[in-house]
Amino acid sequence: MKLAMIGTGYVGLTTGACFARVGHDVICVDSDSEKIETLNKGGMPIFEPGLDEIIKEAVSSGRLEFTTDVGKSVRESSVCFIAVGTPTRDTGEPDLGYVENVARDIAENMNKYHLVVEKSTVPVQTHRWVRTTIERYNKAGTPFDVASNPEFLREGSAVDDFLHPDRIVVGVESDRARKLMEEVYAPFDAPLVITDLASAELIKHASNAFLAMKISFANALSVVCEASGADVRKVTEGMGMDNRIGPHFLNAGVGYGGFCFPKDLRAFVRIADELGYDFALLREVENINGDMKRRFVRKVKSVLWNLRGKKIGVLGLSFKPNTDDMRFAPSIDIINELVNQGAVVSGFDPKAMERAKTVIPGIRFCDTPQEVADDADLLALLTEWPEFGELDLADIKRRMRVPILCDGRNFFERDRMEELGFTYLGVGR
Ligand code: UDX
């Protein structure tokens, strides 16, 4: 099957490459000619484990191509995925201008029946506007259907998430569209959840909101644990063994970040509001998340007293491990507040240093974790990169002026750290 993936951002690139991997012919399109040139030269615009090899193999076998020519991609394909960005406006509303432009491009270039699939995360009922737009600009009256096929990819494990999904959600409005989507996903061994379009759009919002809620629940719980002498890791372990709750997304820490949860949660609250429902529960999920960052700074202060002139080393800057993504990373707000209060901050991240330099001014970026520890009054761990588990902690301690470790991800074991002579502060323990 020949597919067009319009929008070669994080989602479009991963999805397009993986569709090629399972045997489809895919044309990935982007209006950013520099990005397309990079990809055509074998370069990668993002860091995502495993994606590089998949792209190389698919390009050399002729199943994947990159272009800026959206018209060609539409004319040559039978299924077009809209995977462009839906950035959040200041009001919390997603900007759907790019989705509309693509719908118009598709309408103007369709030369036979087309299935137009929403891949971008869009507010419920967006399909109606996509349909209306295509009808308006489709002067030849070429037949088409609209489908919704939300993605559930996590950065850092997007390839595996795509190739081995828990479920595939498809919203359709005709048999013809359903059959085509079944064909698209035939190579996958996962249950296909077929729904109407509005339900498919909502499954995406509801899933992300629910996951964010689980994290904020664990974080709020961590505050109670800390005050009562309980250990949040034990409490969530005990809760998670109940099948109805499940063990995932209950790790307390400095809060969630990334491009999806903060943006999608705000958008969902706004959508519910427009539909006449004040989703106060989700507003509180956001509040708790913001509060965790402020609490972390207070914890650092509680052990250092005054921050002015104190040297604080930060291990981990990206919003989570295995990505160079700094968007809405908790490290940004935490470090800015430490700097505002006069601390002298240095930082290290295995992958996100370049991006961090553009969003966190006023700190010293170090080449190694050891350099971050040199002369520090406190080390703060904000992202649980697995390589931090390999550090020679006795050496780290020797390098520090005062061996205090504030572990924002409960990554280290308290007993071991105390045995080594650290003063250890976790979250909710
Ligand atoms: C998320 C969704 O998981 C994915 O399905 C959706 O398509 C996009 O948004 P992503 O943002 O890549 O994916 O990261 P995820 O692994 O979900 O983590 C999000 C944030 O939550 C990170 O900052 C992470 O550190 C934090 N988190 C996650 C916790 O603080 N505790 C947890 O238990 C789990």
CSV table of C-alpha atoms and ligand atoms in Angstrom, one decimal:
chain,number,residue,atom,x,y,z
A,1,MET,CA,0.0,0.0,0.0
A,2,LYS,CA,1.2,3.5,-0.7
A,3,LEU,CA,0.9,5.9,2.2
A,4,ALA,CA,1.6,9.6,2.5
A,5,MET,CA,2.7,10.9,5.9
A,6,ILE,CA,2.2,14.7,5.8
A,7,GLY,CA,4.3,16.2,8.6
A,8,THR,CA,7.6,14.7,9.4
A,9,GLY,CA,8.0,15.7,13.0
A,10,TYR,CA,8.5,13.3,15.8
A,11,VAL,CA,5.2,11.4,15.2
A,12,GLY,CA,5.2,11.6,11.4
A,13,LEU,CA,8.8,10.4,11.0
A,14,THR,CA,8.5,7.5,13.4
A,15,THR,CA,5.1,6.4,12.0
A,16,GLY,CA,6.2,6.8,8.4
A,17,ALA,CA,9.5,4.9,8.9
A,18,CYS,CA,7.8,2.1,10.8
A,19,PHE,CA,5.1,1.7,8.2
A,20,ALA,CA,7.8,1.3,5.6
A,21,ARG,CA,9.5,-1.2,7.9
A,22,VAL,CA,6.5,-3.4,7.9
A,23,GLY,CA,6.2,-3.4,4.1
A,24,HIS,CA,4.2,-0.3,3.0
A,25,ASP,CA,5.5,2.2,0.6
A,26,VAL,CA,5.7,5.6,2.3
A,27,ILE,CA,6.2,9.2,1.2
A,28,CYS,CA,7.1,11.4,4.1
A,29,VAL,CA,6.4,15.1,3.5
A,30,ASP,CA,7.4,18.3,5.3
A,31,SER,CA,7.3,21.9,4.4
A,32,ASP,CA,10.7,22.4,6.2
A,33,SER,CA,13.1,21.9,3.2
A,34,GLU,CA,16.1,21.9,5.5
A,35,LYS,CA,14.7,18.9,7.4
A,36,ILE,CA,13.9,17.1,4.2
A,37,GLU,CA,17.4,17.7,2.9
A,38,THR,CA,18.9,16.4,6.2
A,39,LEU,CA,16.8,13.2,5.9
A,40,ASN,CA,17.7,12.8,2.2
A,41,LYS,CA,21.3,13.0,3.1
A,42,GLY,CA,20.9,10.3,5.7
A,43,GLY,CA,20.9,12.7,8.7
A,44,MET,CA,18.4,12.6,11.6
A,45,PRO,CA,16.5,15.7,12.8
A,46,ILE,CA,15.7,14.0,16.1
A,47,PHE,CA,17.3,11.5,18.4
A,48,GLU,CA,15.1,8.4,18.8
A,49,PRO,CA,16.7,5.0,19.6
A,50,GLY,CA,16.5,2.6,16.7
A,51,LEU,CA,14.9,5.0,14.3
A,52,ASP,CA,18.0,5.8,12.4
A,53,GLU,CA,18.6,2.2,11.3
A,54,ILE,CA,14.9,1.7,10.3
A,55,ILE,CA,15.1,4.8,8.1
A,56,LYS,CA,18.4,3.8,6.5
A,57,GLU,CA,17.1,0.3,5.7
A,58,ALA,CA,13.7,1.5,4.4
A,59,VAL,CA,15.3,4.2,2.2
A,60,SER,CA,17.8,1.8,0.7
A,61,SER,CA,15.1,-0.8,-0.1
A,62,GLY,CA,13.1,2.0,-1.9
A,63,ARG,CA,10.1,1.9,0.5
A,64,LEU,CA,10.6,5.3,2.1
A,65,GLU,CA,11.2,8.6,0.5
A,66,PHE,CA,11.2,12.2,1.7
A,67,THR,CA,9.9,15.3,-0.1
A,68,THR,CA,8.5,18.8,0.3
A,69,ASP,CA,6.1,18.1,-2.5
A,70,VAL,CA,2.7,17.5,-0.8
A,71,GLY,CA,0.9,17.4,-4.1
A,72,LYS,CA,3.0,14.5,-5.4
A,73,SER,CA,2.5,12.6,-2.1
A,74,VAL,CA,-1.3,12.9,-2.4
A,75,ARG,CA,-1.4,11.9,-6.1
A,76,GLU,CA,0.8,8.9,-5.6
A,77,SER,CA,-0.9,7.5,-2.4
A,78,SER,CA,-4.3,6.1,-1.5
A,79,VAL,CA,-4.1,6.8,2.3
A,80,CYS,CA,-2.9,10.2,3.6
A,81,PHE,CA,-2.0,10.7,7.2
A,82,ILE,CA,-2.1,14.2,8.7
A,83,ALA,CA,0.7,14.3,11.2
A,84,VAL,CA,1.5,18.0,11.5
A,85,GLY,CA,1.9,19.9,14.8
A,86,THR,CA,-0.9,21.2,16.9
A,87,PRO,CA,0.9,23.7,19.1
A,88,THR,CA,-0.9,25.2,22.1
A,89,ARG,CA,-1.9,28.8,22.0
A,90,ASP,CA,-1.6,31.0,25.1
A,91,THR,CA,-5.2,30.3,25.8
A,92,GLY,CA,-4.6,26.6,26.1
A,93,GLU,CA,-6.4,26.0,22.8
A,94,PRO,CA,-4.5,24.0,20.2
A,95,ASP,CA,-3.7,25.8,17.0
A,96,LEU,CA,-5.2,23.7,14.2
A,97,GLY,CA,-4.1,26.0,11.3
A,98,TYR,CA,-1.5,23.4,10.1
A,99,VAL,CA,-4.2,20.7,10.1
A,100,GLU,CA,-6.5,22.9,8.0
A,101,ASN,CA,-3.7,23.7,5.5
A,102,VAL,CA,-2.9,20.0,5.0
A,103,ALA,CA,-6.6,19.2,4.6
A,104,ARG,CA,-6.8,21.8,1.8
A,105,ASP,CA,-3.6,20.6,0.1
A,106,ILE,CA,-5.0,17.1,0.1
A,107,ALA,CA,-8.4,18.3,-1.3
A,108,GLU,CA,-6.7,20.1,-4.1
A,109,ASN,CA,-4.5,17.2,-5.1
A,110,MET,CA,-6.8,14.2,-4.8
A,111,ASN,CA,-7.1,12.4,-8.1
A,112,LYS,CA,-8.9,9.2,-6.9
A,113,TYR,CA,-10.7,8.0,-3.7
A,114,HIS,CA,-8.6,8.9,-0.7
A,115,LEU,CA,-8.7,8.0,2.9
A,116,VAL,CA,-7.6,11.0,5.0
A,117,VAL,CA,-6.4,9.9,8.5
A,118,GLU,CA,-5.9,12.3,11.5
A,119,LYS,CA,-2.8,11.2,13.2
A,120,SER,CA,-2.0,14.5,15.0
A,121,THR,CA,-3.6,14.9,18.4
A,122,VAL,CA,-6.7,17.0,17.8
A,123,PRO,CA,-9.7,18.1,19.8
A,124,VAL,CA,-12.7,15.9,19.6
A,125,GLN,CA,-14.9,16.7,16.6
A,126,THR,CA,-12.0,18.0,14.6
A,127,HIS,CA,-12.9,15.4,12.0
A,128,ARG,CA,-15.9,17.5,11.1
A,129,TRP,CA,-13.7,20.4,10.1
A,130,VAL,CA,-11.3,18.2,8.2
A,131,ARG,CA,-14.3,16.8,6.3
A,132,THR,CA,-15.8,20.2,5.6
A,133,THR,CA,-12.4,21.7,4.5
A,134,ILE,CA,-11.9,18.8,2.1
A,135,GLU,CA,-15.4,19.2,0.7
A,136,ARG,CA,-14.9,22.9,0.1
A,137,TYR,CA,-11.6,22.6,-1.8
A,138,ASN,CA,-12.2,19.3,-3.6
A,139,LYS,CA,-13.6,21.0,-6.7
A,140,ALA,CA,-13.6,17.8,-8.7
A,141,GLY,CA,-15.8,16.0,-6.2
A,142,THR,CA,-13.4,13.2,-5.7
A,143,PRO,CA,-14.7,10.7,-3.2
A,144,PHE,CA,-13.0,10.4,0.2
A,145,ASP,CA,-13.3,9.4,3.8
A,146,VAL,CA,-11.9,10.7,7.0
A,147,ALA,CA,-10.5,8.5,9.8
A,148,SER,CA,-9.0,9.1,13.2
A,149,ASN,CA,-6.0,7.0,14.3
A,150,PRO,CA,-4.4,8.5,17.4
A,151,GLU,CA,-0.8,7.7,18.3
A,152,PHE,CA,0.4,6.6,21.7
A,153,LEU,CA,4.2,6.8,21.2
A,154,ARG,CA,6.5,7.6,24.0
A,155,GLU,CA,9.7,9.4,23.2
A,156,GLY,CA,12.7,7.1,23.7
A,157,SER,CA,10.7,4.0,23.0
A,158,ALA,CA,8.6,5.2,20.1
A,159,VAL,CA,9.8,2.5,17.6
A,160,ASP,CA,9.0,-0.3,20.0
A,161,ASP,CA,5.7,1.3,21.0
A,162,PHE,CA,4.7,1.6,17.3
A,163,LEU,CA,5.8,-1.9,16.3
A,164,HIS,CA,4.3,-3.6,19.4
A,165,PRO,CA,1.3,-1.5,20.5
A,166,ASP,CA,-1.1,-2.5,23.3
A,167,ARG,CA,-3.9,-1.6,21.0
A,168,ILE,CA,-4.5,0.3,17.7
A,169,VAL,CA,-7.4,2.8,17.8
A,170,VAL,CA,-9.2,3.5,14.6
A,171,GLY,CA,-12.2,5.8,14.2
A,172,VAL,CA,-14.0,5.4,10.9
A,173,GLU,CA,-17.3,6.3,9.3
A,174,SER,CA,-17.6,3.8,6.4
A,175,ASP,CA,-16.9,0.2,5.6
A,176,ARG,CA,-14.5,1.2,2.9
A,177,ALA,CA,-12.5,3.2,5.4
A,178,ARG,CA,-12.5,0.4,7.9
A,179,LYS,CA,-11.3,-2.1,5.4
A,180,LEU,CA,-8.4,0.2,4.3
A,181,MET,CA,-7.3,0.8,7.9
A,182,GLU,CA,-7.4,-3.0,8.6
A,183,GLU,CA,-5.1,-3.4,5.6
A,184,VAL,CA,-2.8,-0.7,6.8
A,185,TYR,CA,-2.5,-2.4,10.2
A,186,ALA,CA,-2.6,-6.0,8.9
A,187,PRO,CA,1.2,-6.5,9.6
A,188,PHE,CA,0.6,-5.8,13.3
A,189,ASP,CA,-0.2,-8.3,16.0
A,190,ALA,CA,-2.4,-6.1,18.2
A,191,PRO,CA,-6.1,-5.7,18.9
A,192,LEU,CA,-7.7,-3.1,16.6
A,193,VAL,CA,-10.3,-1.0,18.5
A,194,ILE,CA,-12.7,0.3,15.8
A,195,THR,CA,-14.9,3.2,16.9
A,196,ASP,CA,-16.7,6.2,15.5
A,197,LEU,CA,-14.5,9.2,14.9
A,198,ALA,CA,-15.4,11.3,18.0
A,199,SER,CA,-14.7,8.3,20.3
A,200,ALA,CA,-11.3,7.7,18.7
A,201,GLU,CA,-10.4,11.3,19.1
A,202,LEU,CA,-11.4,11.2,22.8
A,203,ILE,CA,-9.5,7.9,23.5
A,204,LYS,CA,-6.3,9.9,22.9
A,205,HIS,CA,-7.2,12.7,25.3
A,206,ALA,CA,-8.6,10.5,27.9
A,207,SER,CA,-5.6,8.2,27.9
A,208,ASN,CA,-3.0,11.0,28.3
A,209,ALA,CA,-5.1,12.7,30.9
A,210,PHE,CA,-5.5,9.5,32.9
A,211,LEU,CA,-1.8,8.8,32.8
A,212,ALA,CA,-1.0,12.3,33.9
A,213,MET,CA,-3.5,11.9,36.7
A,214,LYS,CA,-1.8,8.7,37.8
A,215,ILE,CA,1.5,10.5,38.1
A,216,SER,CA,0.0,13.4,40.0
A,217,PHE,CA,-1.8,11.0,42.3
A,218,ALA,CA,1.6,9.3,43.1
A,219,ASN,CA,3.2,12.8,43.6
A,220,ALA,CA,0.4,14.0,45.9
A,221,LEU,CA,0.7,10.7,47.8
A,222,SER,CA,4.4,11.2,48.1
A,223,VAL,CA,3.8,14.4,50.1
A,224,VAL,CA,1.6,12.5,52.6
A,225,CYS,CA,4.2,9.6,52.7
A,226,GLU,CA,6.9,12.0,53.5
A,227,ALA,CA,4.9,13.6,56.3
A,228,SER,CA,3.9,10.3,57.8
A,229,GLY,CA,7.1,8.4,57.6
A,230,ALA,CA,5.9,6.0,54.9
A,231,ASP,CA,7.7,5.1,51.7
A,232,VAL,CA,5.8,6.1,48.5
A,233,ARG,CA,7.6,3.4,46.5
A,234,LYS,CA,6.3,0.8,48.8
A,235,VAL,CA,2.8,2.3,48.9
A,236,THR,CA,2.6,2.5,45.1
A,237,GLU,CA,4.1,-1.0,44.7
A,238,GLY,CA,1.4,-2.3,47.0
A,239,MET,CA,-1.3,-0.4,45.2
A,240,GLY,CA,0.0,-1.4,41.7
A,241,MET,CA,-0.3,-5.1,42.4
A,242,ASP,CA,-4.1,-4.7,42.3
A,243,ASN,CA,-4.9,-5.5,38.7
A,244,ARG,CA,-7.5,-2.8,38.6
A,245,ILE,CA,-4.8,-0.2,39.4
A,246,GLY,CA,-1.7,-1.6,37.7
A,247,PRO,CA,1.9,-0.8,38.5
A,248,HIS,CA,2.7,1.7,35.7
A,249,PHE,CA,2.9,5.5,35.9
A,250,LEU,CA,3.0,5.6,39.6
A,251,ASN,CA,6.5,6.8,40.1
A,252,ALA,CA,6.7,9.9,42.2
A,253,GLY,CA,9.3,12.5,41.4
A,254,VAL,CA,9.6,16.1,40.2
A,255,GLY,CA,6.6,15.9,38.0
A,256,TYR,CA,5.8,15.1,34.4
A,257,GLY,CA,7.1,17.1,31.5
A,258,GLY,CA,7.5,16.7,27.7
A,259,PHE,CA,5.6,18.0,24.8
A,260,CYS,CA,2.5,15.8,25.2
A,261,PHE,CA,1.2,15.6,28.8
A,262,PRO,CA,1.3,19.3,29.7
A,263,LYS,CA,0.0,20.4,26.2
A,264,ASP,CA,-2.6,17.7,25.9
A,265,LEU,CA,-3.9,18.1,29.4
A,266,ARG,CA,-4.4,21.8,29.0
A,267,ALA,CA,-6.1,21.3,25.6
A,268,PHE,CA,-8.5,18.6,27.1
A,269,VAL,CA,-9.5,20.9,30.0
A,270,ARG,CA,-10.2,23.6,27.4
A,271,ILE,CA,-12.2,21.2,25.1
A,272,ALA,CA,-14.3,20.0,28.0
A,273,ASP,CA,-14.9,23.6,29.0
A,274,GLU,CA,-16.1,24.4,25.5
A,275,LEU,CA,-18.4,21.4,25.7
A,276,GLY,CA,-19.9,22.8,28.9
A,277,TYR,CA,-18.0,20.7,31.5
A,278,ASP,CA,-15.5,22.1,34.0
A,279,PHE,CA,-13.0,19.2,34.3
A,280,ALA,CA,-11.7,20.5,37.7
A,281,LEU,CA,-10.1,17.1,38.4
A,282,LEU,CA,-7.6,17.6,35.6
A,283,ARG,CA,-6.9,21.2,36.5
A,284,GLU,CA,-5.8,19.9,39.9
A,285,VAL,CA,-3.6,17.3,38.1
A,286,GLU,CA,-1.8,20.2,36.6
A,287,ASN,CA,-1.6,22.1,39.9
A,288,ILE,CA,0.0,19.2,41.7
A,289,ASN,CA,2.5,18.8,38.8
A,290,GLY,CA,3.6,22.4,39.1
A,291,ASP,CA,3.7,22.1,42.9
A,292,MET,CA,6.2,19.2,42.8
A,293,LYS,CA,8.8,21.4,41.2
A,294,ARG,CA,8.4,24.1,43.9
A,295,ARG,CA,8.5,21.5,46.6
A,296,PHE,CA,11.8,20.2,45.2
A,297,VAL,CA,13.4,23.7,45.4
A,298,ARG,CA,12.0,24.0,49.0
A,299,LYS,CA,13.6,20.7,49.8
A,300,VAL,CA,17.0,21.8,48.5
A,301,LYS,CA,16.6,25.0,50.6
A,302,SER,CA,15.6,23.0,53.7
A,303,VAL,CA,19.0,21.3,53.6
A,304,LEU,CA,21.2,24.1,52.3
A,305,TRP,CA,19.7,27.0,54.3
A,306,ASN,CA,20.6,30.0,52.1
A,307,LEU,CA,21.0,29.3,48.4
A,308,ARG,CA,23.1,32.5,47.6
A,309,GLY,CA,26.5,31.4,46.5
A,310,LYS,CA,25.9,27.6,47.1
A,311,LYS,CA,27.1,25.3,44.3
A,312,ILE,CA,24.5,22.9,43.1
A,313,GLY,CA,25.2,20.3,40.5
A,314,VAL,CA,22.3,18.9,38.4
A,315,LEU,CA,22.4,15.4,36.9
A,316,GLY,CA,19.9,15.0,34.1
A,317,LEU,CA,18.1,17.8,32.2
A,318,SER,CA,15.9,16.2,29.6
A,319,PHE,CA,12.2,15.7,30.6
A,320,LYS,CA,12.8,11.9,30.9
A,321,PRO,CA,15.7,9.5,30.0
A,322,ASN,CA,16.6,8.3,26.5
A,323,THR,CA,15.6,11.5,24.8
A,324,ASP,CA,17.3,14.9,24.1
A,325,ASP,CA,13.9,16.6,24.4
A,326,MET,CA,13.9,19.6,26.8
A,327,ARG,CA,10.3,20.7,26.1
A,328,PHE,CA,8.5,21.4,29.5
A,329,ALA,CA,11.3,19.5,31.3
A,330,PRO,CA,10.9,19.9,35.1
A,331,SER,CA,14.6,20.8,35.2
A,332,ILE,CA,13.9,24.2,33.5
A,333,ASP,CA,11.7,25.6,36.2
A,334,ILE,CA,13.7,24.0,39.0
A,335,ILE,CA,17.0,25.3,37.8
A,336,ASN,CA,15.6,28.8,37.0
A,337,GLU,CA,14.3,29.0,40.6
A,338,LEU,CA,17.6,27.9,42.1
A,339,VAL,CA,19.5,30.4,40.0
A,340,ASN,CA,16.9,33.2,40.9
A,341,GLN,CA,17.6,32.5,44.5
A,342,GLY,CA,21.3,32.9,44.0
A,343,ALA,CA,22.6,29.4,43.6
A,344,VAL,CA,25.5,28.7,41.3
A,345,VAL,CA,24.3,25.8,39.1
A,346,SER,CA,26.1,23.4,36.9
A,347,GLY,CA,24.5,20.7,34.8
A,348,PHE,CA,25.1,17.5,32.8
A,349,ASP,CA,22.9,15.4,30.6
A,350,PRO,CA,24.0,12.5,28.4
A,351,LYS,CA,22.0,13.6,25.4
A,352,ALA,CA,20.1,16.9,26.0
A,353,MET,CA,23.1,19.3,26.5
A,354,GLU,CA,22.7,21.2,23.2
A,355,ARG,CA,19.0,21.7,23.6
A,356,ALA,CA,19.4,22.6,27.2
A,357,LYS,CA,21.9,25.4,26.4
A,358,THR,CA,19.1,27.1,24.4
A,359,VAL,CA,16.5,27.0,27.2
A,360,ILE,CA,18.4,27.2,30.5
A,361,PRO,CA,20.6,30.3,30.5
A,362,GLY,CA,22.9,31.2,33.4
A,363,ILE,CA,24.3,27.8,34.3
A,364,ARG,CA,27.6,26.1,33.6
A,365,PHE,CA,27.3,23.0,31.3
A,366,CYS,CA,29.8,20.3,32.2
A,367,ASP,CA,31.2,17.5,30.0
A,368,THR,CA,30.9,14.8,32.7
A,369,PRO,CA,28.9,14.0,35.8
A,370,GLN,CA,32.2,14.1,37.7
A,371,GLU,CA,32.7,17.7,36.7
A,372,VAL,CA,29.2,18.5,38.0
A,373,ALA,CA,30.1,17.0,41.4
A,374,ASP,CA,33.4,18.9,41.7
A,375,ASP,CA,33.1,21.3,44.8
A,376,ALA,CA,29.3,21.0,44.8
A,377,ASP,CA,27.4,21.7,48.0
A,378,LEU,CA,24.6,19.5,46.7
A,379,LEU,CA,23.8,17.2,43.8
A,380,ALA,CA,20.3,17.1,42.4
A,381,LEU,CA,19.2,14.2,40.2
A,382,LEU,CA,16.3,15.3,37.9
A,383,THR,CA,16.3,12.7,35.2
A,384,GLU,CA,16.9,9.0,35.8
A,385,TRP,CA,19.3,8.2,33.0
A,386,PRO,CA,20.4,4.6,33.4
A,387,GLU,CA,24.1,5.5,33.1
A,388,PHE,CA,23.9,7.4,36.4
A,389,GLY,CA,23.5,4.0,37.9
A,390,GLU,CA,27.1,3.2,36.7
A,391,LEU,CA,28.7,6.2,38.5
A,392,ASP,CA,31.5,5.6,41.0
A,393,LEU,CA,29.6,7.2,43.9
A,394,ALA,CA,32.5,7.1,46.3
A,395,ASP,CA,34.5,9.2,43.7
A,396,ILE,CA,31.5,11.5,43.3
A,397,LYS,CA,31.4,12.0,47.1
A,398,ARG,CA,35.1,12.8,47.3
A,399,ARG,CA,34.7,15.5,44.7
A,400,MET,CA,31.9,17.3,46.5
A,401,ARG,CA,32.3,20.0,49.0
A,402,VAL,CA,29.4,18.7,51.0
A,403,PRO,CA,28.0,15.2,50.1
A,404,ILE,CA,24.2,15.9,49.9
A,405,LEU,CA,22.1,14.2,47.3
A,406,CYS,CA,18.6,15.4,46.5
A,407,ASP,CA,17.2,12.6,44.3
A,408,GLY,CA,14.2,13.9,42.4
A,409,ARG,CA,13.4,10.5,40.8
A,410,ASN,CA,14.0,8.1,43.7
A,411,PHE,CA,16.7,6.6,41.5
A,412,PHE,CA,19.3,5.7,44.2
A,413,GLU,CA,18.8,3.5,47.3
A,414,ARG,CA,18.9,5.5,50.5
A,415,ASP,CA,20.7,2.8,52.6
A,416,ARG,CA,23.5,2.5,50.1
A,417,MET,CA,23.9,6.3,49.8
A,418,GLU,CA,24.0,6.7,53.5
A,419,GLU,CA,26.5,3.9,53.8
A,420,LEU,CA,28.7,5.8,51.4
A,421,GLY,CA,28.4,8.9,53.6
A,422,PHE,CA,25.9,11.0,51.6
A,423,THR,CA,23.0,12.9,53.2
A,424,TYR,CA,20.2,11.5,51.1
A,425,LEU,CA,16.8,13.2,50.3
A,426,GLY,CA,14.4,11.3,48.1
A,427,VAL,CA,10.7,12.1,47.2
A,428,GLY,CA,8.1,10.7,49.5
A,429,ARG,CA,10.5,8.4,51.4
B,1,UDX,C1,3.4,10.5,26.5
B,1,UDX,C2,2.5,9.3,26.5
B,1,UDX,O1,3.0,8.2,27.3
B,1,UDX,C3,2.3,8.8,25.0
B,1,UDX,O2,1.4,7.7,25.0
B,1,UDX,C4,1.8,9.9,24.2
B,1,UDX,O3,1.7,9.6,22.9
B,1,UDX,C5,2.8,11.1,24.3
B,1,UDX,O4,2.9,11.5,25.7
B,1,UDX,P1,6.1,10.9,26.5
B,1,UDX,O5,5.7,12.3,26.7
B,1,UDX,O6,7.1,10.5,25.5
B,1,UDX,O7,4.7,10.1,26.1
B,1,UDX,O8,6.7,10.3,27.9
B,1,UDX,P2,6.2,9.4,29.0
B,1,UDX,O9,7.1,8.2,29.1
B,1,UDX,O10,4.8,9.1,29.0
B,1,UDX,O11,6.6,10.3,30.3
B,1,UDX,C6,6.0,11.6,30.4
B,1,UDX,C7,6.5,12.3,31.7
B,1,UDX,O12,6.0,11.7,32.8
B,1,UDX,C8,8.0,12.3,31.8
B,1,UDX,O13,8.4,13.6,32.3
B,1,UDX,C9,8.3,11.3,32.9
B,1,UDX,O14,9.4,11.5,33.6
B,1,UDX,C10,7.0,11.4,33.7
B,1,UDX,N1,6.6,10.2,34.5
B,1,UDX,C11,6.2,9.1,33.9
B,1,UDX,C12,6.6,10.3,35.9
B,1,UDX,O15,7.0,11.3,36.5
B,1,UDX,N2,6.2,9.2,36.6
B,1,UDX,C13,5.8,8.1,36.0
B,1,UDX,O16,5.5,7.1,36.7
B,1,UDX,C14,5.9,8.0,34.6
